[in-house]
Structures are given as C-alpha cells and as structure tokens.
C-alpha cells in the first residue's frame, strides 16, 4: 500500500489531503506542517531556499513515505527542484492552475489569488508566458486570506465581510470587472471556498484550484501498489513545539489525524 506525505507551511495542505483521500481512499496519507516557520508568504526567498530542502529531506527520513507532496505554491515555486535533488522518492509540486484557467476563460481575463510570495515569483511569469500569452492575468497577493483560512479551519467565527475586504482589491484592478475565471493559487484557499465564492462578483463563472490535479498525479505515481512496510496509522509531523501541537490539534482531528509528533527543525 502506498504511503504519501503531504507537506505545507500550515493547514492549507489539508485541502490536498482531502482531494487525495476522495480519489484514493486506499492510500495512506500522512501530513507535515512547518508551523514553526509559518507563514511562508511573508518570508524572503533566501530564507525559504535555505530551509526547505533540508526540512523536507528530514521529514521524509522521519515519515518514510513512498511519495512526497509539496502542497504549497510558495514552497514549490522556490524549492521544488532543490528538494527533488536531495531525496530518492517522487516529489509532486503545487503550481498555480494558469493553464486550465486560460483554457476556460471566455472574457480573456483571469484572476489569481495567491500569497504575496507566489505573486512576485518569476515562476508565475513563466506559466503566464507559456500558457496564457494572449490572456490578461490579474494577480492579487494576500497574506490576510491565508490567516483567515487558518482561523476559520480552527473553528473561529469570522464574518463574510472579512473575506470580502481581502479579496476586493483583485476586482478593483483595471479589467477586474472582466474576470470570469479565478485561480486559487494557495492550498489554504479551498478550505474557505464558500466564503471566496460569496466574495466574488457575478461575472466570475469558474473558481479552480490544483487539488484534483495533484490527487491524479499521486494516483499515477502509486500505480502498481506495493506491500506497505509501515504502520497504517496516519500521523502528523509539526515543527514549532508543543504550543503549535495544541493549537493544531482541533483542526487535525477534523481531518482524522489524532497522532501528532513535534520535531525540532
């Protein structure tokens, strides 16, 4: 049986866990969150490039998965190749869904909601050049929406107005009134999809993320199931000590994770 380790800076990657388990309930999915270094969107490229390959290698050595999923756009756009170079298992990255969005739009204008870090990276420029050369792509980087998603998933009551406020600047841009496809370029955002939908004007016809595509790639890599040599118990690895373990416990339990270990990384 295939074992997968899904990694993110916080709880966002749980949306990827859900997608994988919906498509492949036979796969064992463990989770890792770099809670001690959260949020990635506000860290410098240099900080993340120095940390991520080392951290991901250590997490893989601890969890011993067959497949590693970097369920974080910021981490993937910066360190995907660096991580692949240090480990000997398949590594699945997460990149903004520019290609399917460009194929869906009829207005010729798509919007991208992401973290500030993802928005400014040349990787996104490359995706636009390759798949959306004749499309207008409007980007909005918001760390506030990441924080709202974290608070919401942990059970905090939040007003719809809070979501409206952080999303509104995207549609206030020039040509924002023409956006008909919205790309959720952060794995935190599908966790608050209903609130995002309510915050969007009526001209937004499609909202897409990468969860389904990542789950399909995991299934392709796991074809030819092998006997599982590890415990079938699903587990979570957290950085940041006991305080983060206590803070994350309620949301992790919602996703079926009860075994949580903290790592000093």
PDB file of C-alpha atoms in Angstrom:
ATOM      1  CA  UNK A   1       0.000   0.000   0.000  1.00  0.00           C
ATOM      2  CA  UNK A   2       1.315   3.432  -0.955  1.00  0.00           C
ATOM      3  CA  UNK A   3       2.113   5.952   1.761  1.00  0.00           C
ATOM      4  CA  UNK A   4       2.071   9.675   0.922  1.00  0.00           C
ATOM      5  CA  UNK A   5       3.407  12.581   2.959  1.00  0.00           C
ATOM      6  CA  UNK A   6       1.647  15.888   2.255  1.00  0.00           C
ATOM      7  CA  UNK A   7       3.602  18.949   3.350  1.00  0.00           C
ATOM      8  CA  UNK A   8       2.619  22.597   3.827  1.00  0.00           C
ATOM      9  CA  UNK A   9       3.528  25.575   5.996  1.00  0.00           C
ATOM     10  CA  UNK A  10       0.220  25.350   7.897  1.00  0.00           C
ATOM     11  CA  UNK A  11      -3.219  23.778   7.492  1.00  0.00           C
ATOM     12  CA  UNK A  12      -3.644  24.606   3.796  1.00  0.00           C
ATOM     13  CA  UNK A  13      -2.315  21.271   2.611  1.00  0.00           C
ATOM     14  CA  UNK A  14      -5.238  19.563   4.321  1.00  0.00           C
ATOM     15  CA  UNK A  15      -7.251  20.533   1.242  1.00  0.00           C
ATOM     16  CA  UNK A  16      -4.850  18.344  -0.762  1.00  0.00           C
ATOM     17  CA  UNK A  17      -5.183  15.546   1.800  1.00  0.00           C
ATOM     18  CA  UNK A  18      -8.935  15.678   1.257  1.00  0.00           C
ATOM     19  CA  UNK A  19      -8.557  15.517  -2.541  1.00  0.00           C
ATOM     20  CA  UNK A  20      -6.216  12.519  -2.388  1.00  0.00           C
ATOM     21  CA  UNK A  21      -8.415  10.618   0.040  1.00  0.00           C
ATOM     22  CA  UNK A  22     -11.524  11.341  -2.036  1.00  0.00           C
ATOM     23  CA  UNK A  23      -9.899   9.864  -5.137  1.00  0.00           C
ATOM     24  CA  UNK A  24      -7.812   7.144  -3.485  1.00  0.00           C
ATOM     25  CA  UNK A  25      -9.089   6.051  -0.072  1.00  0.00           C
ATOM     26  CA  UNK A  26      -6.728   3.071  -0.174  1.00  0.00           C
ATOM     27  CA  UNK A  27      -3.665   5.347   0.049  1.00  0.00           C
ATOM     28  CA  UNK A  28      -2.289   6.179   3.496  1.00  0.00           C
ATOM     29  CA  UNK A  29      -1.803   9.940   3.804  1.00  0.00           C
ATOM     30  CA  UNK A  30       0.415  11.469   6.484  1.00  0.00           C
ATOM     31  CA  UNK A  31       0.713  15.222   6.983  1.00  0.00           C
ATOM     32  CA  UNK A  32       3.522  17.618   7.863  1.00  0.00           C
ATOM     33  CA  UNK A  33       3.261  21.323   8.669  1.00  0.00           C
ATOM     34  CA  UNK A  34       6.105  23.761   9.204  1.00  0.00           C
ATOM     35  CA  UNK A  35       4.065  25.600  11.814  1.00  0.00           C
ATOM     36  CA  UNK A  36       7.179  26.956  13.485  1.00  0.00           C
ATOM     37  CA  UNK A  37       8.078  28.927  10.331  1.00  0.00           C
ATOM     38  CA  UNK A  38       4.544  29.935   9.280  1.00  0.00           C
ATOM     39  CA  UNK A  39       3.572  31.929   7.212  1.00  0.00           C
ATOM     40  CA  UNK A  40       5.778  31.273   4.178  1.00  0.00           C
ATOM     41  CA  UNK A  41       4.199  34.084   2.180  1.00  0.00           C
ATOM     42  CA  UNK A  42       5.931  36.671   4.347  1.00  0.00           C
ATOM     43  CA  UNK A  43       9.361  35.018   4.363  1.00  0.00           C
ATOM     44  CA  UNK A  44      12.158  36.024   1.979  1.00  0.00           C
ATOM     45  CA  UNK A  45      13.142  33.815  -0.935  1.00  0.00           C
ATOM     46  CA  UNK A  46      16.576  33.359   0.629  1.00  0.00           C
ATOM     47  CA  UNK A  47      15.135  32.168   3.944  1.00  0.00           C
ATOM     48  CA  UNK A  48      12.904  29.616   2.270  1.00  0.00           C
ATOM     49  CA  UNK A  49      15.512  28.364  -0.188  1.00  0.00           C
ATOM     50  CA  UNK A  50      17.880  27.778   2.714  1.00  0.00           C
ATOM     51  CA  UNK A  51      15.280  25.979   4.828  1.00  0.00           C
ATOM     52  CA  UNK A  52      13.059  23.926   2.564  1.00  0.00           C
ATOM     53  CA  UNK A  53      15.390  21.289   1.032  1.00  0.00           C
ATOM     54  CA  UNK A  54      16.853  20.476   4.450  1.00  0.00           C
ATOM     55  CA  UNK A  55      13.461  20.422   6.138  1.00  0.00           C
ATOM     56  CA  UNK A  56      11.739  18.284   3.500  1.00  0.00           C
ATOM     57  CA  UNK A  57      14.602  15.774   3.481  1.00  0.00           C
ATOM     58  CA  UNK A  58      14.343  15.458   7.265  1.00  0.00           C
ATOM     59  CA  UNK A  59      10.562  14.998   7.135  1.00  0.00           C
ATOM     60  CA  UNK A  60      10.908  12.285   4.508  1.00  0.00           C
ATOM     61  CA  UNK A  61      13.545  10.481   6.580  1.00  0.00           C
ATOM     62  CA  UNK A  62      11.187  10.574   9.572  1.00  0.00           C
ATOM     63  CA  UNK A  63       7.921   9.590   7.841  1.00  0.00           C
ATOM     64  CA  UNK A  64       9.368   7.236   5.190  1.00  0.00           C
ATOM     65  CA  UNK A  65       6.693   7.897   2.542  1.00  0.00           C
ATOM     66  CA  UNK A  66       6.630   6.490  -0.979  1.00  0.00           C
ATOM     67  CA  UNK A  67       5.564   9.851  -2.437  1.00  0.00           C
ATOM     68  CA  UNK A  68       6.119  13.381  -1.130  1.00  0.00           C
ATOM     69  CA  UNK A  69       3.654  16.184  -1.975  1.00  0.00           C
ATOM     70  CA  UNK A  70       4.726  19.799  -1.569  1.00  0.00           C
ATOM     71  CA  UNK A  71       1.212  21.142  -1.039  1.00  0.00           C
ATOM     72  CA  UNK A  72       2.336  24.754  -1.028  1.00  0.00           C
ATOM     73  CA  UNK A  73       2.595  27.049  -4.033  1.00  0.00           C
ATOM     74  CA  UNK A  74       5.190  29.259  -2.359  1.00  0.00           C
ATOM     75  CA  UNK A  75       7.441  26.323  -1.447  1.00  0.00           C
ATOM     76  CA  UNK A  76       7.025  24.647  -4.836  1.00  0.00           C
ATOM     77  CA  UNK A  77       7.838  27.743  -6.880  1.00  0.00           C
ATOM     78  CA  UNK A  78      11.041  28.242  -4.884  1.00  0.00           C
ATOM     79  CA  UNK A  79      12.420  24.876  -3.875  1.00  0.00           C
ATOM     80  CA  UNK A  80      10.795  22.016  -5.803  1.00  0.00           C
ATOM     81  CA  UNK A  81      13.917  21.120  -7.780  1.00  0.00           C
ATOM     82  CA  UNK A  82      16.129  21.558  -4.732  1.00  0.00           C
ATOM     83  CA  UNK A  83      14.027  19.081  -2.775  1.00  0.00           C
ATOM     84  CA  UNK A  84      13.941  16.600  -5.655  1.00  0.00           C
ATOM     85  CA  UNK A  85      17.732  16.715  -5.826  1.00  0.00           C
ATOM     86  CA  UNK A  86      18.048  15.651  -2.165  1.00  0.00           C
ATOM     87  CA  UNK A  87      15.577  12.750  -1.976  1.00  0.00           C
ATOM     88  CA  UNK A  88      15.096   9.472  -3.837  1.00  0.00           C
ATOM     89  CA  UNK A  89      11.290   9.316  -3.990  1.00  0.00           C
ATOM     90  CA  UNK A  90       8.833  11.087  -6.324  1.00  0.00           C
ATOM     91  CA  UNK A  91       8.085  14.683  -5.308  1.00  0.00           C
ATOM     92  CA  UNK A  92       4.835  16.267  -6.510  1.00  0.00           C
ATOM     93  CA  UNK A  93       4.754  20.055  -6.551  1.00  0.00           C
ATOM     94  CA  UNK A  94       1.916  22.557  -6.490  1.00  0.00           C
ATOM     95  CA  UNK A  95       1.753  25.320  -9.087  1.00  0.00           C
ATOM     96  CA  UNK A  96      -0.977  27.841  -9.927  1.00  0.00           C
ATOM     97  CA  UNK A  97      -3.594  26.478 -12.330  1.00  0.00           C
ATOM     98  CA  UNK A  98      -2.875  29.037 -15.065  1.00  0.00           C
ATOM     99  CA  UNK A  99      -3.106  26.514 -17.912  1.00  0.00           C
ATOM    100  CA  UNK A 100      -6.667  25.251 -17.205  1.00  0.00           C
ATOM    101  CA  UNK A 101      -7.818  28.783 -16.359  1.00  0.00           C
ATOM    102  CA  UNK A 102      -6.594  30.096 -19.709  1.00  0.00           C
ATOM    103  CA  UNK A 103      -8.482  27.286 -21.445  1.00  0.00           C
ATOM    104  CA  UNK A 104     -11.707  28.093 -19.555  1.00  0.00           C
ATOM    105  CA  UNK A 105     -11.925  31.866 -19.917  1.00  0.00           C
ATOM    106  CA  UNK A 106     -14.242  33.398 -22.491  1.00  0.00           C
ATOM    107  CA  UNK A 107     -13.625  37.006 -21.495  1.00  0.00           C
ATOM    108  CA  UNK A 108      -9.863  36.737 -21.874  1.00  0.00           C
ATOM    109  CA  UNK A 109      -9.252  37.858 -18.286  1.00  0.00           C
ATOM    110  CA  UNK A 110      -8.413  35.558 -15.388  1.00  0.00           C
ATOM    111  CA  UNK A 111      -7.686  36.400 -11.761  1.00  0.00           C
ATOM    112  CA  UNK A 112      -5.108  34.801  -9.480  1.00  0.00           C
ATOM    113  CA  UNK A 113      -5.430  34.822  -5.695  1.00  0.00           C
ATOM    114  CA  UNK A 114      -2.169  33.848  -4.021  1.00  0.00           C
ATOM    115  CA  UNK A 115       0.258  34.771  -1.278  1.00  0.00           C
ATOM    116  CA  UNK A 116       2.485  37.824  -1.807  1.00  0.00           C
ATOM    117  CA  UNK A 117       5.431  35.457  -2.229  1.00  0.00           C
ATOM    118  CA  UNK A 118       3.836  33.455  -5.043  1.00  0.00           C
ATOM    119  CA  UNK A 119       2.606  36.582  -6.826  1.00  0.00           C
ATOM    120  CA  UNK A 120       6.087  38.098  -7.165  1.00  0.00           C
ATOM    121  CA  UNK A 121       7.930  34.988  -8.333  1.00  0.00           C
ATOM    122  CA  UNK A 122       9.298  34.530 -11.844  1.00  0.00           C
ATOM    123  CA  UNK A 123       7.768  31.030 -11.908  1.00  0.00           C
ATOM    124  CA  UNK A 124       4.339  32.617 -12.273  1.00  0.00           C
ATOM    125  CA  UNK A 125       5.664  34.803 -15.087  1.00  0.00           C
ATOM    126  CA  UNK A 126       6.870  31.637 -16.817  1.00  0.00           C
ATOM    127  CA  UNK A 127       3.464  29.953 -16.503  1.00  0.00           C
ATOM    128  CA  UNK A 128       1.746  33.012 -17.930  1.00  0.00           C
ATOM    129  CA  UNK A 129       4.175  33.219 -20.845  1.00  0.00           C
ATOM    130  CA  UNK A 130       3.779  29.520 -21.622  1.00  0.00           C
ATOM    131  CA  UNK A 131       0.030  29.050 -21.181  1.00  0.00           C
ATOM    132  CA  UNK A 132      -1.633  32.483 -21.155  1.00  0.00           C
ATOM    133  CA  UNK A 133       0.316  34.602 -23.612  1.00  0.00           C
ATOM    134  CA  UNK A 134      -2.879  36.021 -25.125  1.00  0.00           C
ATOM    135  CA  UNK A 135      -4.760  36.232 -21.827  1.00  0.00           C
ATOM    136  CA  UNK A 136      -4.846  39.061 -19.301  1.00  0.00           C
ATOM    137  CA  UNK A 137      -3.812  37.693 -15.919  1.00  0.00           C
ATOM    138  CA  UNK A 138      -4.557  39.843 -12.870  1.00  0.00           C
ATOM    139  CA  UNK A 139      -2.727  38.896  -9.669  1.00  0.00           C
ATOM    140  CA  UNK A 140      -3.614  39.687  -6.085  1.00  0.00           C
ATOM    141  CA  UNK A 141      -1.290  38.638  -3.273  1.00  0.00           C
ATOM    142  CA  UNK A 142      -2.901  38.402   0.156  1.00  0.00           C
ATOM    143  CA  UNK A 143      -1.451  37.007   3.341  1.00  0.00           C
ATOM    144  CA  UNK A 144      -4.670  38.080   5.055  1.00  0.00           C
ATOM    145  CA  UNK A 145      -6.689  35.386   3.306  1.00  0.00           C
ATOM    146  CA  UNK A 146      -4.219  32.727   4.464  1.00  0.00           C
ATOM    147  CA  UNK A 147      -4.631  33.898   8.035  1.00  0.00           C
ATOM    148  CA  UNK A 148      -8.427  33.915   7.703  1.00  0.00           C
ATOM    149  CA  UNK A 149      -8.360  30.341   6.379  1.00  0.00           C
ATOM    150  CA  UNK A 150      -6.209  29.195   9.294  1.00  0.00           C
ATOM    151  CA  UNK A 151      -8.520  30.862  11.812  1.00  0.00           C
ATOM    152  CA  UNK A 152     -11.670  29.524  10.134  1.00  0.00           C
ATOM    153  CA  UNK A 153     -10.474  25.922   9.997  1.00  0.00           C
ATOM    154  CA  UNK A 154      -9.533  26.101  13.680  1.00  0.00           C
ATOM    155  CA  UNK A 155     -13.154  26.954  14.472  1.00  0.00           C
ATOM    156  CA  UNK A 156     -13.099  30.732  14.849  1.00  0.00           C
ATOM    157  CA  UNK A 157     -16.278  32.551  13.805  1.00  0.00           C
ATOM    158  CA  UNK A 158     -15.478  35.010  11.023  1.00  0.00           C
ATOM    159  CA  UNK A 159     -17.685  37.476   9.180  1.00  0.00           C
ATOM    160  CA  UNK A 160     -18.158  37.325   5.426  1.00  0.00           C
ATOM    161  CA  UNK A 161     -17.113  40.988   5.380  1.00  0.00           C
ATOM    162  CA  UNK A 162     -13.605  39.964   6.446  1.00  0.00           C
ATOM    163  CA  UNK A 163     -13.271  37.816   3.330  1.00  0.00           C
ATOM    164  CA  UNK A 164     -14.849  40.455   1.097  1.00  0.00           C
ATOM    165  CA  UNK A 165     -12.282  43.005   2.249  1.00  0.00           C
ATOM    166  CA  UNK A 166      -9.175  40.951   1.457  1.00  0.00           C
ATOM    167  CA  UNK A 167     -10.469  39.742  -1.936  1.00  0.00           C
ATOM    168  CA  UNK A 168     -11.993  43.011  -3.226  1.00  0.00           C
ATOM    169  CA  UNK A 169      -8.712  44.586  -4.479  1.00  0.00           C
ATOM    170  CA  UNK A 170      -8.450  41.956  -7.226  1.00  0.00           C
ATOM    171  CA  UNK A 171     -11.717  43.067  -8.789  1.00  0.00           C
ATOM    172  CA  UNK A 172     -10.888  46.745  -8.352  1.00  0.00           C
ATOM    173  CA  UNK A 173      -7.930  46.450 -10.720  1.00  0.00           C
ATOM    174  CA  UNK A 174      -8.160  47.607 -14.307  1.00  0.00           C
ATOM    175  CA  UNK A 175     -10.158  44.922 -16.174  1.00  0.00           C
ATOM    176  CA  UNK A 176     -11.103  43.323 -12.864  1.00  0.00           C
ATOM    177  CA  UNK A 177     -14.741  43.579 -13.907  1.00  0.00           C
ATOM    178  CA  UNK A 178     -13.985  41.152 -16.770  1.00  0.00           C
ATOM    179  CA  UNK A 179     -12.537  38.300 -14.688  1.00  0.00           C
ATOM    180  CA  UNK A 180     -14.554  35.158 -15.383  1.00  0.00           C
ATOM    181  CA  UNK A 181     -12.110  32.527 -14.037  1.00  0.00           C
ATOM    182  CA  UNK A 182     -10.481  32.750 -10.617  1.00  0.00           C
ATOM    183  CA  UNK A 183      -7.410  30.671  -9.749  1.00  0.00           C
ATOM    184  CA  UNK A 184      -6.896  29.781  -6.092  1.00  0.00           C
ATOM    185  CA  UNK A 185      -3.097  29.678  -6.046  1.00  0.00           C
ATOM    186  CA  UNK A 186      -2.685  28.744  -2.403  1.00  0.00           C
ATOM    187  CA  UNK A 187      -3.754  25.450  -0.851  1.00  0.00           C
ATOM    188  CA  UNK A 188      -5.256  27.298   2.113  1.00  0.00           C
ATOM    189  CA  UNK A 189      -7.891  28.914  -0.070  1.00  0.00           C
ATOM    190  CA  UNK A 190     -10.026  25.850  -0.958  1.00  0.00           C
ATOM    191  CA  UNK A 191     -10.652  25.459   2.774  1.00  0.00           C
ATOM    192  CA  UNK A 192     -12.699  28.688   2.605  1.00  0.00           C
ATOM    193  CA  UNK A 193     -14.031  28.224  -0.912  1.00  0.00           C
ATOM    194  CA  UNK A 194     -17.629  29.052   0.004  1.00  0.00           C
ATOM    195  CA  UNK A 195     -16.590  32.382   1.518  1.00  0.00           C
ATOM    196  CA  UNK A 196     -14.495  33.174  -1.558  1.00  0.00           C
ATOM    197  CA  UNK A 197     -17.427  32.356  -3.835  1.00  0.00           C
ATOM    198  CA  UNK A 198     -19.645  34.772  -1.896  1.00  0.00           C
ATOM    199  CA  UNK A 199     -16.994  37.492  -2.162  1.00  0.00           C
ATOM    200  CA  UNK A 200     -16.789  37.200  -5.960  1.00  0.00           C
ATOM    201  CA  UNK A 201     -18.913  39.305  -8.338  1.00  0.00           C
ATOM    202  CA  UNK A 202     -21.422  37.529 -10.570  1.00  0.00           C
ATOM    203  CA  UNK A 203     -19.156  37.698 -13.618  1.00  0.00           C
ATOM    204  CA  UNK A 204     -16.825  35.079 -12.045  1.00  0.00           C
ATOM    205  CA  UNK A 205     -18.031  31.843 -13.631  1.00  0.00           C
ATOM    206  CA  UNK A 206     -15.327  29.375 -12.542  1.00  0.00           C
ATOM    207  CA  UNK A 207     -13.123  29.002  -9.459  1.00  0.00           C
ATOM    208  CA  UNK A 208     -10.355  26.428  -9.828  1.00  0.00           C
ATOM    209  CA  UNK A 209      -7.537  25.033  -7.697  1.00  0.00           C
ATOM    210  CA  UNK A 210      -4.936  22.285  -8.022  1.00  0.00           C
ATOM    211  CA  UNK A 211      -6.285  19.703  -5.573  1.00  0.00           C
ATOM    212  CA  UNK A 212      -7.802  17.349  -8.120  1.00  0.00           C
ATOM    213  CA  UNK A 213      -4.766  17.523 -10.423  1.00  0.00           C
ATOM    214  CA  UNK A 214      -2.386  16.718  -7.566  1.00  0.00           C
ATOM    215  CA  UNK A 215      -4.528  13.779  -6.467  1.00  0.00           C
ATOM    216  CA  UNK A 216      -4.498  12.391 -10.016  1.00  0.00           C
ATOM    217  CA  UNK A 217      -0.723  12.690 -10.188  1.00  0.00           C
ATOM    218  CA  UNK A 218      -0.370  10.857  -6.871  1.00  0.00           C
ATOM    219  CA  UNK A 219      -2.586   8.080  -8.227  1.00  0.00           C
ATOM    220  CA  UNK A 220      -0.441   7.808 -11.362  1.00  0.00           C
ATOM    221  CA  UNK A 221       2.726   7.545  -9.300  1.00  0.00           C
ATOM    222  CA  UNK A 222       1.198   4.969  -6.964  1.00  0.00           C
ATOM    223  CA  UNK A 223       0.120   2.577  -9.720  1.00  0.00           C
ATOM    224  CA  UNK A 224       1.443  -0.898  -9.076  1.00  0.00           C
ATOM    225  CA  UNK A 225       0.708  -0.965  -5.378  1.00  0.00           C
ATOM    226  CA  UNK A 226       3.385  -2.496  -3.178  1.00  0.00           C
ATOM    227  CA  UNK A 227       3.059  -4.051   0.244  1.00  0.00           C
ATOM    228  CA  UNK A 228       3.075  -1.430   2.975  1.00  0.00           C
ATOM    229  CA  UNK A 229       6.045  -1.840   5.311  1.00  0.00           C
ATOM    230  CA  UNK A 230       4.985   0.839   7.735  1.00  0.00           C
ATOM    231  CA  UNK A 231       2.236   1.263  10.299  1.00  0.00           C
ATOM    232  CA  UNK A 232      -1.113   2.107   8.698  1.00  0.00           C
ATOM    233  CA  UNK A 233      -1.729   4.732  11.396  1.00  0.00           C
ATOM    234  CA  UNK A 234      -1.943   8.195   9.882  1.00  0.00           C
ATOM    235  CA  UNK A 235       0.316  10.703  11.573  1.00  0.00           C
ATOM    236  CA  UNK A 236       1.218  14.384  11.584  1.00  0.00           C
ATOM    237  CA  UNK A 237       4.655  15.942  11.924  1.00  0.00           C
ATOM    238  CA  UNK A 238       4.764  19.512  13.222  1.00  0.00           C
ATOM    239  CA  UNK A 239       7.549  21.993  13.759  1.00  0.00           C
ATOM    240  CA  UNK A 240       7.219  24.676  16.387  1.00  0.00           C
ATOM    241  CA  UNK A 241       6.907  22.706  19.601  1.00  0.00           C
ATOM    242  CA  UNK A 242       4.086  21.775  21.948  1.00  0.00           C
ATOM    243  CA  UNK A 243       2.279  25.118  21.622  1.00  0.00           C
ATOM    244  CA  UNK A 244       1.652  24.511  17.937  1.00  0.00           C
ATOM    245  CA  UNK A 245       0.660  20.932  18.625  1.00  0.00           C
ATOM    246  CA  UNK A 246      -2.078  22.168  20.961  1.00  0.00           C
ATOM    247  CA  UNK A 247      -3.208  24.867  18.525  1.00  0.00           C
ATOM    248  CA  UNK A 248      -3.402  22.498  15.562  1.00  0.00           C
ATOM    249  CA  UNK A 249      -4.993  19.535  17.336  1.00  0.00           C
ATOM    250  CA  UNK A 250      -8.672  20.515  16.831  1.00  0.00           C
ATOM    251  CA  UNK A 251      -8.407  21.037  13.061  1.00  0.00           C
ATOM    252  CA  UNK A 252      -6.237  17.960  12.567  1.00  0.00           C
ATOM    253  CA  UNK A 253      -8.830  15.856  14.364  1.00  0.00           C
ATOM    254  CA  UNK A 254     -11.473  17.142  11.928  1.00  0.00           C
ATOM    255  CA  UNK A 255      -9.422  15.554   9.156  1.00  0.00           C
ATOM    256  CA  UNK A 256      -8.961  12.320  11.061  1.00  0.00           C
ATOM    257  CA  UNK A 257      -5.457  12.883  12.415  1.00  0.00           C
ATOM    258  CA  UNK A 258      -5.035  12.012  16.086  1.00  0.00           C
ATOM    259  CA  UNK A 259      -1.354  11.033  16.200  1.00  0.00           C
ATOM    260  CA  UNK A 260       0.747  14.227  16.214  1.00  0.00           C
ATOM    261  CA  UNK A 261       4.510  14.421  16.711  1.00  0.00           C
ATOM    262  CA  UNK A 262       6.564  17.603  17.030  1.00  0.00           C
ATOM    263  CA  UNK A 263      10.032  17.909  15.506  1.00  0.00           C
ATOM    264  CA  UNK A 264      12.789  20.340  16.434  1.00  0.00           C
ATOM    265  CA  UNK A 265      13.578  21.534  12.915  1.00  0.00           C
TER     266      UNK A 265
END
